[in-house]
């Protein structure tokens, strides 16, 4: 029986996989097979930005993973959805576009990911970028990924929040994805002409017009096939039948920070004890596979609103129907935004070199499932500590790919993370207490005025924090001689030939921001490494930093020292 062969096999049509499918098929002499367990992304609930809470909580579109009981969160089992649809998690996420701070990528290089410092990454952020407000040294126009500010902060609460941040002593930033992340300003989202601009829309659909790309959906990859120390193909299940597809050049895992380490382990690649406990025959020892798991936690800081301007008035069934009809007919109105249109990036204390706390501001008090948090008008801050020290793991439990792996983040294991969340509470109260919020600020609903001491804050945080859905780090990129690194800085799996991993599992450390933008950047740069064996020359731009970061937590007035 003949086996279909392709030059490249990509496992996972998500944020990274769609980018790779597009870029690798630019070479008409190379054939590419893209494999995805999920199916079509054409649902209105995926394409309409305001419906973002629906696909994330739908089994059809997302793997509904849950963690083991988290020992430092009162043994809560945390929800960890991952995209299972064309576009992957870019089709179910909040569409927030944050590159991360420049120093986040310098930190990658410091951890052994040579060539992944900010100046080398910036050309690939720009390559992807189609920025609505014009090109400069940091931004680009004409790339595949549309980025804008949604409805341009029409609700007055957005601007009031930004002004409050400045009144509290923080910088204003005109573009947190440009020269200066630190401060308060407008937030950016991946939306185009009123539609979610996932990597399926931005990258995959144009590539599907090419004859050298084959896309197969509804398939479940069982393992990577090895001959000695070389990957030669994959084995999968399609409509109940086991099939094999071979690759002439490389197999590339882009199954995400949960899926990629799990698939490596299913293939016998990983820590010896994990494989033995799961009953999987070891093919290649790599102790770092599934380790170094990181994520962002956040909670909602909720207030009643004294003015009738919040989106709580739009959460009833008739209002939602009207928003949906307008979106269907015209692609305009509240259906075109994720509602996170202003934001802030600050440092939790002095002595922190670059921001480690992030705000998403929402002019409504509601839950991630889209339901109102209480009757009446309200607003909320999503606030979290974005540079956690705590680390977790992912472990296969059997050779069956349908059986979910065990996931343990060890959230808030490290005292520094607990301390940072105390700062989240206290600094947020200071910001909302500023004059800009006086005419809007009503009663504090959550955490509530009674939550004041360290012990009370810690107890609240343990019970209230939720994942921001940014898992990463489980196939960490590092130097060739780093035994815990899973891939080298060219994205090749250490000790094997013909096998790469390209997705957010490669991140050595988690950036200060949402992960979709850096994942797309990583895939853009990896595509050049795969095709040409080299990447673009480094940029040479300045980054705005607070030169007095060791002495102060906020600036007091706008001072822009550039280095």
Coordinates of C-alpha atoms in Angstrom, one line a residue:
X1 CA 0.0 0.0 0.0
X2 CA 1.5 3.3 -1.0
X3 CA 2.0 6.1 1.6
X4 CA 1.4 9.7 0.7
X5 CA 4.5 11.8 0.9
X6 CA 5.0 15.6 1.4
X7 CA 8.0 17.7 1.9
X8 CA 6.7 19.1 5.2
X9 CA 4.0 17.9 7.6
X10 CA 2.7 20.5 10.0
X11 CA 0.6 19.1 13.0
X12 CA -1.8 21.8 14.1
X13 CA -3.6 24.6 12.2
X14 CA -3.4 27.1 15.0
X15 CA -1.7 30.4 15.5
X16 CA 1.7 29.1 14.4
X17 CA 0.7 26.3 12.1
X18 CA -1.3 28.6 9.8
X19 CA 1.7 31.0 9.5
X20 CA 4.0 28.1 8.6
X21 CA 1.5 26.7 6.0
X22 CA 1.5 30.1 4.3
X23 CA 5.2 30.8 4.4
X24 CA 6.4 27.3 3.5
X25 CA 4.1 27.1 0.5
X26 CA 5.5 30.3 -0.9
X27 CA 8.1 27.9 -2.3
X28 CA 6.1 26.3 -5.1
X29 CA 8.6 23.4 -5.2
X30 CA 7.7 22.3 -1.7
X31 CA 4.6 20.4 -0.8
X32 CA 3.0 20.9 2.6
X33 CA 0.4 18.8 4.6
X34 CA -1.4 20.6 7.4
X35 CA -3.2 18.5 9.9
X36 CA -5.9 19.7 12.3
X37 CA -8.2 17.7 14.7
X38 CA -10.9 20.4 14.6
X39 CA -12.9 21.6 11.6
X40 CA -14.2 24.8 10.0
X41 CA -14.0 28.2 11.7
X42 CA -16.8 29.7 9.7
X43 CA -19.2 29.9 12.7
X44 CA -20.7 33.3 13.5
X45 CA -19.6 32.8 17.1
X46 CA -16.0 32.6 16.0
X47 CA -16.1 35.3 13.3
X48 CA -18.0 37.9 15.4
X49 CA -15.5 39.5 17.8
X50 CA -18.0 40.2 20.6
X51 CA -19.0 36.5 20.8
X52 CA -15.5 35.6 22.0
X53 CA -16.7 33.8 25.2
X54 CA -18.7 31.2 23.2
X55 CA -16.1 29.3 21.2
X56 CA -13.8 29.2 24.1
X57 CA -16.4 27.3 26.1
X58 CA -17.6 25.0 23.3
X59 CA -16.2 21.5 23.0
X60 CA -16.6 21.6 19.2
X61 CA -14.0 24.4 18.9
X62 CA -11.8 24.0 21.9
X63 CA -10.0 21.2 23.9
X64 CA -11.6 21.6 27.3
X65 CA -8.6 20.7 29.4
X66 CA -8.6 21.0 33.2
X67 CA -5.7 20.9 35.5
X68 CA -5.0 18.6 38.4
X69 CA -6.1 20.2 41.7
X70 CA -3.8 23.2 42.1
X71 CA -2.3 23.0 45.6
X72 CA -1.7 26.7 46.0
X73 CA -5.2 27.7 44.8
X74 CA -7.3 25.8 47.4
X75 CA -7.0 22.7 45.2
X76 CA -9.2 24.2 42.5
X77 CA -9.1 22.5 39.1
X78 CA -8.5 25.3 36.6
X79 CA -10.0 25.5 33.1
X80 CA -7.5 25.4 30.3
X81 CA -9.2 25.6 26.8
X82 CA -7.1 25.3 23.7
X83 CA -8.2 25.9 20.1
X84 CA -9.5 22.8 18.2
X85 CA -10.5 24.4 14.9
X86 CA -8.8 26.1 11.9
X87 CA -6.9 29.0 13.4
X88 CA -6.5 27.2 16.7
X89 CA -6.5 29.4 19.7
X90 CA -6.5 32.5 17.5
X91 CA -10.0 31.5 16.6
X92 CA -11.2 31.3 20.2
X93 CA -9.1 33.9 22.0
X94 CA -9.9 37.5 23.0
X95 CA -8.1 38.9 19.9
X96 CA -5.9 41.2 22.1
X97 CA -2.7 42.1 20.3
X98 CA 0.3 42.5 22.7
X99 CA 3.8 41.8 21.5
X100 CA 5.3 41.9 25.0
X101 CA 8.1 44.1 26.4
X102 CA 11.3 44.3 24.5
X103 CA 13.2 42.9 27.5
X104 CA 11.0 39.8 27.5
X105 CA 12.8 38.7 24.3
X106 CA 16.2 39.8 25.5
X107 CA 15.4 37.4 28.4
X108 CA 14.8 34.6 26.0
X109 CA 18.3 35.1 24.5
X110 CA 19.7 35.2 28.1
X111 CA 18.2 31.8 28.7
X112 CA 20.1 30.3 25.7
X113 CA 17.7 31.1 22.8
X114 CA 20.4 32.8 20.7
X115 CA 19.0 35.1 18.0
X116 CA 15.7 35.6 19.8
X117 CA 16.4 38.9 21.4
X118 CA 14.1 41.9 20.7
X119 CA 16.2 43.4 17.9
X120 CA 16.1 40.1 16.0
X121 CA 12.4 39.5 16.7
X122 CA 11.2 43.0 15.8
X123 CA 11.5 42.4 12.0
X124 CA 9.1 39.5 12.3
X125 CA 6.6 41.4 14.4
X126 CA 6.7 43.9 11.6
X127 CA 6.5 41.3 8.8
X128 CA 3.1 40.1 10.3
X129 CA 1.8 43.6 11.1
X130 CA -0.9 45.5 9.2
X131 CA -1.2 48.4 11.7
X132 CA -4.2 50.7 11.2
X133 CA -2.4 53.9 12.2
X134 CA 0.6 53.8 9.9
X135 CA 4.1 52.5 9.7
X136 CA 7.2 53.6 11.7
X137 CA 10.3 51.9 13.0
X138 CA 8.3 49.6 15.2
X139 CA 5.1 49.1 13.2
X140 CA 4.2 48.0 9.6
X141 CA 1.4 48.4 7.1
X142 CA 0.5 45.7 4.6
X143 CA 1.3 42.5 6.5
X144 CA -1.2 39.7 6.8
X145 CA -2.4 40.4 10.4
X146 CA -4.8 43.4 10.7
X147 CA -4.4 45.3 14.0
X148 CA -6.4 48.2 15.2
X149 CA -8.4 49.6 18.2
X150 CA -11.8 48.2 17.4
X151 CA -14.4 51.0 18.0
X152 CA -11.7 53.5 19.0
X153 CA -12.7 53.9 22.6
X154 CA -16.1 55.5 21.9
X155 CA -17.3 54.6 25.4
X156 CA -16.2 57.3 27.9
X157 CA -15.1 54.8 30.5
X158 CA -12.1 53.8 28.4
X159 CA -10.5 57.2 28.3
X160 CA -11.4 57.8 32.0
X161 CA -9.4 54.7 32.9
X162 CA -6.4 55.9 30.9
X163 CA -6.6 59.3 32.5
X164 CA -6.8 57.8 35.9
X165 CA -3.7 55.8 35.3
X166 CA -1.8 59.0 34.4
X167 CA -3.2 60.8 37.5
X168 CA -1.9 58.0 39.6
X169 CA 1.6 58.8 38.4
X170 CA 2.1 56.4 35.4
X171 CA 3.1 57.2 31.9
X172 CA 0.8 57.5 29.0
X173 CA 1.9 55.3 26.0
X174 CA 0.8 56.1 22.5
X175 CA 1.7 52.6 21.3
X176 CA 2.5 49.9 23.9
X177 CA 3.6 47.7 20.9
X178 CA 6.1 50.3 19.8
X179 CA 8.9 52.1 21.6
X180 CA 7.2 52.2 25.0
X181 CA 5.1 49.4 26.6
X182 CA 5.0 50.9 30.1
X183 CA 2.0 53.1 30.8
X184 CA -1.7 53.5 30.0
X185 CA -3.3 53.9 26.6
X186 CA -5.5 52.4 23.8
X187 CA -5.5 48.6 23.5
X188 CA -5.0 46.8 20.1
X189 CA -6.9 43.9 18.7
X190 CA -6.8 41.6 15.7
X191 CA -10.0 42.5 13.8
X192 CA -10.5 43.4 10.1
X193 CA -13.6 44.8 8.6
X194 CA -15.5 43.9 11.7
X195 CA -14.4 40.2 11.7
X196 CA -12.0 38.3 13.9
X197 CA -8.7 38.3 12.1
X198 CA -7.4 34.9 13.2
X199 CA -4.4 33.2 11.6
X200 CA -6.9 31.1 9.6
X201 CA -8.2 34.3 8.0
X202 CA -4.9 36.2 7.8
X203 CA -2.6 33.4 6.7
X204 CA -4.3 30.1 5.9
X205 CA -7.1 31.1 3.5
X206 CA -4.7 32.8 1.1
X207 CA -2.4 29.8 1.2
X208 CA -5.2 27.4 0.5
X209 CA -5.4 28.9 -3.0
X210 CA -2.0 27.2 -3.7
X211 CA -1.8 23.7 -5.2
X212 CA 1.1 22.7 -3.0
X213 CA -0.9 22.9 0.3
X214 CA -3.1 20.1 1.5
X215 CA -5.3 20.6 4.6
X216 CA -6.8 17.7 6.4
X217 CA -9.3 18.4 9.2
X218 CA -10.9 15.9 11.6
X219 CA -7.7 13.9 12.1
X220 CA -6.1 13.0 15.4
X221 CA -2.3 12.5 15.2
X222 CA -1.2 9.5 17.3
X223 CA 2.6 9.9 17.1
X224 CA 5.5 11.0 15.1
X225 CA 7.2 8.1 13.3
X226 CA 11.0 7.7 13.8
X227 CA 13.5 5.7 12.0
X228 CA 16.5 5.7 14.3
X229 CA 16.9 9.4 15.2
X230 CA 15.1 10.8 12.2
X231 CA 11.4 11.7 12.0
X232 CA 10.0 10.2 8.8
X233 CA 6.3 10.9 9.1
X234 CA 3.2 10.7 11.3
X235 CA 0.6 8.2 12.2
X236 CA -3.0 9.5 12.6
X237 CA -6.6 8.4 12.9
X238 CA -9.1 9.7 10.3
X239 CA -12.7 8.5 10.4
X240 CA -11.8 5.6 12.5
X241 CA -8.9 4.4 10.3
X242 CA -5.2 4.5 11.1
X243 CA -3.2 6.2 8.4
X244 CA 0.4 7.1 7.8
X245 CA 1.8 10.1 6.0
X246 CA 5.5 10.6 5.3
X247 CA 7.7 13.7 5.1
X248 CA 10.7 14.1 2.9
X249 CA 12.1 17.1 4.7
X250 CA 10.6 17.7 8.2
X251 CA 7.7 17.1 10.5
X252 CA 6.8 20.2 12.4
X253 CA 4.7 20.1 15.6
X254 CA 2.5 23.3 16.0
X255 CA 0.0 21.7 18.3
X256 CA 0.4 24.3 21.1
X257 CA 1.8 24.3 24.5
X258 CA -0.4 21.4 25.7
X259 CA -0.6 19.4 22.4
X260 CA 3.1 19.5 21.3
X261 CA 4.7 18.2 24.4
X262 CA 1.9 15.6 24.7
X263 CA 2.5 14.4 21.2
X264 CA 6.2 14.2 21.7
X265 CA 5.6 12.0 24.8
X266 CA 3.1 9.9 22.8
X267 CA 5.9 9.4 20.3
X268 CA 8.4 8.2 23.0
X269 CA 10.2 11.5 23.2
X270 CA 10.5 12.9 26.7
X271 CA 11.5 12.1 30.3
X272 CA 12.1 8.5 30.9
X273 CA 10.0 8.2 34.1
X274 CA 7.0 10.0 32.5
X275 CA 7.1 7.7 29.5
X276 CA 7.5 4.6 31.7
X277 CA 4.6 5.6 33.9
X278 CA 2.4 6.1 30.8
X279 CA 3.4 2.7 29.4
X280 CA 5.1 4.3 26.3
X281 CA 8.3 2.9 24.9
X282 CA 11.0 5.4 25.0
X283 CA 12.6 6.4 21.6
X284 CA 14.6 9.4 22.7
X285 CA 15.4 10.8 26.1
X286 CA 14.6 14.5 26.5
X287 CA 14.0 15.4 30.1
X288 CA 12.6 18.9 29.4
X289 CA 9.5 17.8 27.4
X290 CA 6.4 18.9 29.3
X291 CA 8.4 20.8 31.9
X292 CA 8.7 24.6 32.4
X293 CA 4.9 25.2 32.1
X294 CA 3.9 28.8 32.7
X295 CA 0.7 30.8 32.4
X296 CA -0.8 34.1 33.4
X297 CA -3.4 34.4 36.1
X298 CA -5.8 37.3 36.4
X299 CA -8.9 38.4 38.4
X300 CA -11.7 40.9 37.8
X301 CA -11.6 44.1 39.9
X302 CA -15.3 45.0 39.6
X303 CA -17.1 48.3 40.5
X304 CA -20.6 49.6 40.2
X305 CA -20.9 52.5 37.7
X306 CA -22.8 55.6 38.7
X307 CA -23.5 56.7 35.1
X308 CA -25.7 54.8 32.7
X309 CA -22.9 54.2 30.2
X310 CA -21.7 50.7 30.8
X311 CA -22.2 47.7 28.5
X312 CA -24.2 45.9 31.2
X313 CA -27.2 47.6 29.5
X314 CA -26.3 45.5 26.3
X315 CA -26.3 42.1 27.9
X316 CA -30.0 41.3 27.6
X317 CA -31.3 39.0 24.9
X318 CA -32.9 41.7 22.8
X319 CA -29.8 43.9 22.9
X320 CA -27.6 41.0 22.0
X321 CA -30.0 40.2 19.1
X322 CA -29.8 43.7 17.8
X323 CA -26.0 43.7 18.0
X324 CA -25.9 40.4 16.2
X325 CA -28.2 41.5 13.4
X326 CA -26.3 44.7 12.8
X327 CA -23.0 42.8 12.7
X328 CA -24.5 40.2 10.2
X329 CA -25.9 43.0 7.9
X330 CA -23.2 45.7 8.1
X331 CA -20.2 44.4 10.2
X332 CA -20.4 47.5 12.3
X333 CA -21.3 48.4 15.9
X334 CA -20.6 46.6 19.2
X335 CA -20.3 43.2 17.4
X336 CA -17.0 44.3 15.9
X337 CA -15.0 44.7 19.1
X338 CA -13.7 42.5 21.9
X339 CA -14.5 45.5 24.3
X340 CA -11.0 45.6 25.7
X341 CA -10.2 49.0 24.2
X342 CA -7.9 50.5 26.8
X343 CA -5.2 49.0 29.0
X344 CA -2.2 49.6 31.2
X345 CA 1.2 48.0 31.8
X346 CA 2.9 48.9 35.1
X347 CA 5.5 47.5 37.5
X348 CA 4.4 45.9 40.7
X349 CA 7.2 47.5 42.8
X350 CA 10.5 49.4 42.5
X351 CA 13.4 47.2 41.5
X352 CA 11.4 45.6 38.7
X353 CA 13.1 46.6 35.5
X354 CA 10.1 46.4 33.1
X355 CA 6.4 46.0 33.6
X356 CA 5.1 42.8 35.2
X357 CA 1.4 43.7 35.7
X358 CA -1.2 44.1 32.9
X359 CA -4.6 45.7 32.8
X360 CA -7.4 45.0 30.4
X361 CA -10.2 47.5 31.0
X362 CA -13.8 46.5 30.2
X363 CA -16.7 49.0 30.4
X364 CA -19.0 46.3 31.9
X365 CA -19.0 44.0 34.9
X366 CA -19.4 40.5 33.6
X367 CA -17.9 37.1 33.5
X368 CA -16.0 35.2 30.8
X369 CA -19.1 33.3 29.9
X370 CA -20.7 36.5 28.9
X371 CA -23.2 36.8 31.8
X372 CA -23.7 39.9 33.9
X373 CA -21.9 39.9 37.2
X374 CA -24.7 41.8 38.9
X375 CA -27.7 43.9 38.1
X376 CA -27.1 47.5 37.1
X377 CA -24.2 49.4 35.4
X378 CA -20.6 48.4 36.2
X379 CA -17.1 48.2 34.9
X380 CA -14.1 46.0 35.6
X381 CA -10.3 45.7 35.3
X382 CA -8.8 42.4 34.4
X383 CA -5.5 42.6 36.3
X384 CA -2.8 40.0 36.6
X385 CA 0.9 39.4 37.3
X386 CA 2.6 38.6 34.0
X387 CA 6.1 37.4 35.0
X388 CA 5.4 34.5 37.4
X389 CA 8.2 32.5 38.9
X390 CA 6.0 29.4 39.4
X391 CA 6.5 26.5 37.0
X392 CA 4.4 23.4 36.2
X393 CA 4.3 20.4 33.9
X394 CA 2.3 18.3 31.4
X395 CA 2.5 14.5 31.4
X396 CA 1.0 11.8 29.2
X397 CA -0.9 9.2 31.1
X398 CA -1.2 6.6 28.4
X399 CA -0.3 5.9 24.8
X400 CA -3.9 6.8 23.8
X401 CA -4.0 10.2 22.1
X402 CA -7.7 10.6 23.1
X403 CA -6.7 10.6 26.7
X404 CA -5.9 14.1 28.0
X405 CA -2.6 14.6 29.7
X406 CA -2.2 15.6 33.3
X407 CA -1.7 19.3 33.6
X408 CA -0.3 21.0 36.7
X409 CA 0.7 24.7 36.7
X410 CA 1.6 25.1 40.4
X411 CA 0.0 28.5 40.2
X412 CA 1.2 30.9 43.1
X413 CA 3.7 28.3 44.3
X414 CA 6.4 31.0 44.6
X415 CA 6.2 33.8 47.2
X416 CA 7.1 36.5 44.7
X417 CA 3.9 35.6 42.7
X418 CA 1.7 35.9 45.8
X419 CA 3.3 39.3 46.7
X420 CA 2.7 40.6 43.1
X421 CA -1.0 39.8 43.4
X422 CA -1.2 41.8 46.6
X423 CA 0.2 44.7 44.6
X424 CA -2.5 44.1 41.9
X425 CA -5.2 44.8 44.5
X426 CA -3.6 47.8 46.2
X427 CA -2.4 49.5 43.0
X428 CA -5.7 49.0 41.3
X429 CA -7.6 50.7 44.1
X430 CA -5.2 53.7 43.9
X431 CA -5.8 54.0 40.2
X432 CA -9.6 53.8 40.4
X433 CA -9.6 56.3 43.3
X434 CA -8.3 59.0 41.0
X435 CA -10.4 62.1 40.0
X436 CA -11.0 60.9 36.4
X437 CA -13.1 58.0 37.8
X438 CA -15.1 60.1 40.4
X439 CA -18.2 60.5 38.3
X440 CA -18.3 56.8 37.4
X441 CA -16.9 55.0 40.5
X442 CA -19.5 53.3 42.6
X443 CA -19.3 50.6 45.2
X444 CA -16.4 48.1 44.9
X445 CA -18.1 44.8 44.2
X446 CA -15.0 42.6 44.0
X447 CA -12.7 42.1 45.9
X448 CA -14.9 44.3 48.2
X449 CA -13.9 47.0 50.7
X450 CA -13.5 44.5 53.5
X451 CA -10.6 42.8 51.8
X452 CA -7.6 44.8 53.1
X453 CA -4.9 42.7 54.9
X454 CA -2.3 40.5 53.2
X455 CA -4.1 37.5 54.5
X456 CA -7.5 38.7 53.2
X457 CA -6.1 39.6 49.8
X458 CA -4.3 36.2 49.6
X459 CA -7.5 34.3 50.4
X460 CA -9.4 36.4 47.8
X461 CA -6.9 35.8 45.1
X462 CA -6.7 32.0 45.7
X463 CA -10.4 31.8 45.3
X464 CA -11.0 34.4 42.5
X465 CA -8.1 34.1 40.0
X466 CA -8.6 32.5 36.7
X467 CA -6.3 31.5 33.9
X468 CA -5.7 34.2 31.3
X469 CA -5.3 31.3 28.9
X470 CA -1.7 31.9 28.1
X471 CA 0.1 28.5 28.7
X472 CA 3.6 28.2 27.3
X473 CA 7.1 27.0 27.8
X474 CA 6.7 23.2 27.7
X475 CA 9.2 22.6 24.8
X476 CA 11.6 25.2 25.9
X477 CA 14.1 26.6 23.4
X478 CA 17.7 26.8 24.6
X479 CA 21.3 26.2 23.9
X480 CA 22.6 22.9 22.4
X481 CA 24.2 21.9 25.6
X482 CA 21.2 22.7 27.8
X483 CA 19.8 19.3 28.9
X484 CA 16.4 20.8 29.8
X485 CA 16.0 22.5 26.4
X486 CA 13.7 20.6 24.0
X487 CA 14.6 22.5 20.9
X488 CA 17.7 24.5 19.8
X489 CA 17.5 28.1 18.7
X490 CA 16.6 27.0 15.1
X491 CA 13.5 25.2 16.5
X492 CA 15.0 21.7 15.8
X493 CA 14.3 19.0 18.5
X494 CA 17.6 18.3 20.2
X495 CA 19.2 15.0 19.2
X496 CA 16.8 14.3 16.4
X497 CA 16.7 15.0 12.6
X498 CA 13.7 16.1 10.6
X499 CA 11.7 17.2 13.6
X500 CA 10.9 20.7 14.8
X501 CA 8.5 22.3 17.2
X502 CA 7.1 25.8 16.4
X503 CA 4.5 27.3 18.8
X504 CA 4.3 29.0 22.2
X505 CA 5.7 25.9 23.9
X506 CA 9.1 27.1 22.8
X507 CA 9.0 30.3 24.9
X508 CA 11.8 30.0 27.6
X509 CA 10.0 32.6 29.7
X510 CA 6.5 34.0 29.5
X511 CA 6.2 37.6 28.0
X512 CA 4.5 40.5 29.6
X513 CA 1.3 40.3 27.6
X514 CA -1.1 38.1 25.6
X515 CA 0.7 35.4 23.7
X516 CA -0.9 35.4 20.2
X517 CA 1.3 38.1 18.8
X518 CA 4.6 36.6 20.0
X519 CA 3.5 33.2 18.8
X520 CA 2.8 34.5 15.3
X521 CA 6.2 36.3 15.4
X522 CA 7.9 33.1 16.4
X523 CA 6.3 31.2 13.5
X524 CA 7.3 34.0 11.0
X525 CA 10.9 33.8 12.1
X526 CA 10.9 30.0 12.2
X527 CA 9.6 29.8 8.7
X528 CA 12.7 31.7 7.5
X529 CA 15.0 29.4 9.5
X530 CA 13.3 26.4 7.9
X531 CA 13.3 27.7 4.4
X532 CA 16.6 29.6 4.2
X533 CA 18.6 28.4 7.2
X534 CA 18.9 32.0 8.4
X535 CA 16.8 34.9 9.6
X536 CA 16.6 38.6 8.9
X537 CA 19.2 41.0 10.2
X538 CA 18.6 42.6 13.6
X539 CA 16.8 45.9 13.9
X540 CA 18.5 48.8 15.6
X541 CA 15.8 50.8 17.5
X542 CA 15.5 52.5 20.8
X543 CA 13.3 51.2 23.7
X544 CA 11.8 53.6 26.2
X545 CA 12.6 52.5 29.8
X546 CA 12.3 54.2 33.2
X547 CA 16.0 54.7 34.0
X548 CA 15.1 55.0 37.7
X549 CA 13.4 51.6 37.9
X550 CA 15.5 50.7 40.9
X551 CA 14.4 53.7 42.9
X552 CA 10.7 54.1 42.0
X553 CA 7.6 52.1 41.0
X554 CA 6.0 54.8 39.0
X555 CA 7.3 57.9 37.2
X556 CA 5.2 60.7 38.7
X557 CA 5.3 62.7 35.5
X558 CA 5.9 62.0 31.9
X559 CA 9.6 61.5 31.4
X560 CA 10.8 59.5 28.5
X561 CA 14.4 58.4 28.8
X562 CA 15.3 56.4 25.7
X563 CA 18.0 53.8 25.6

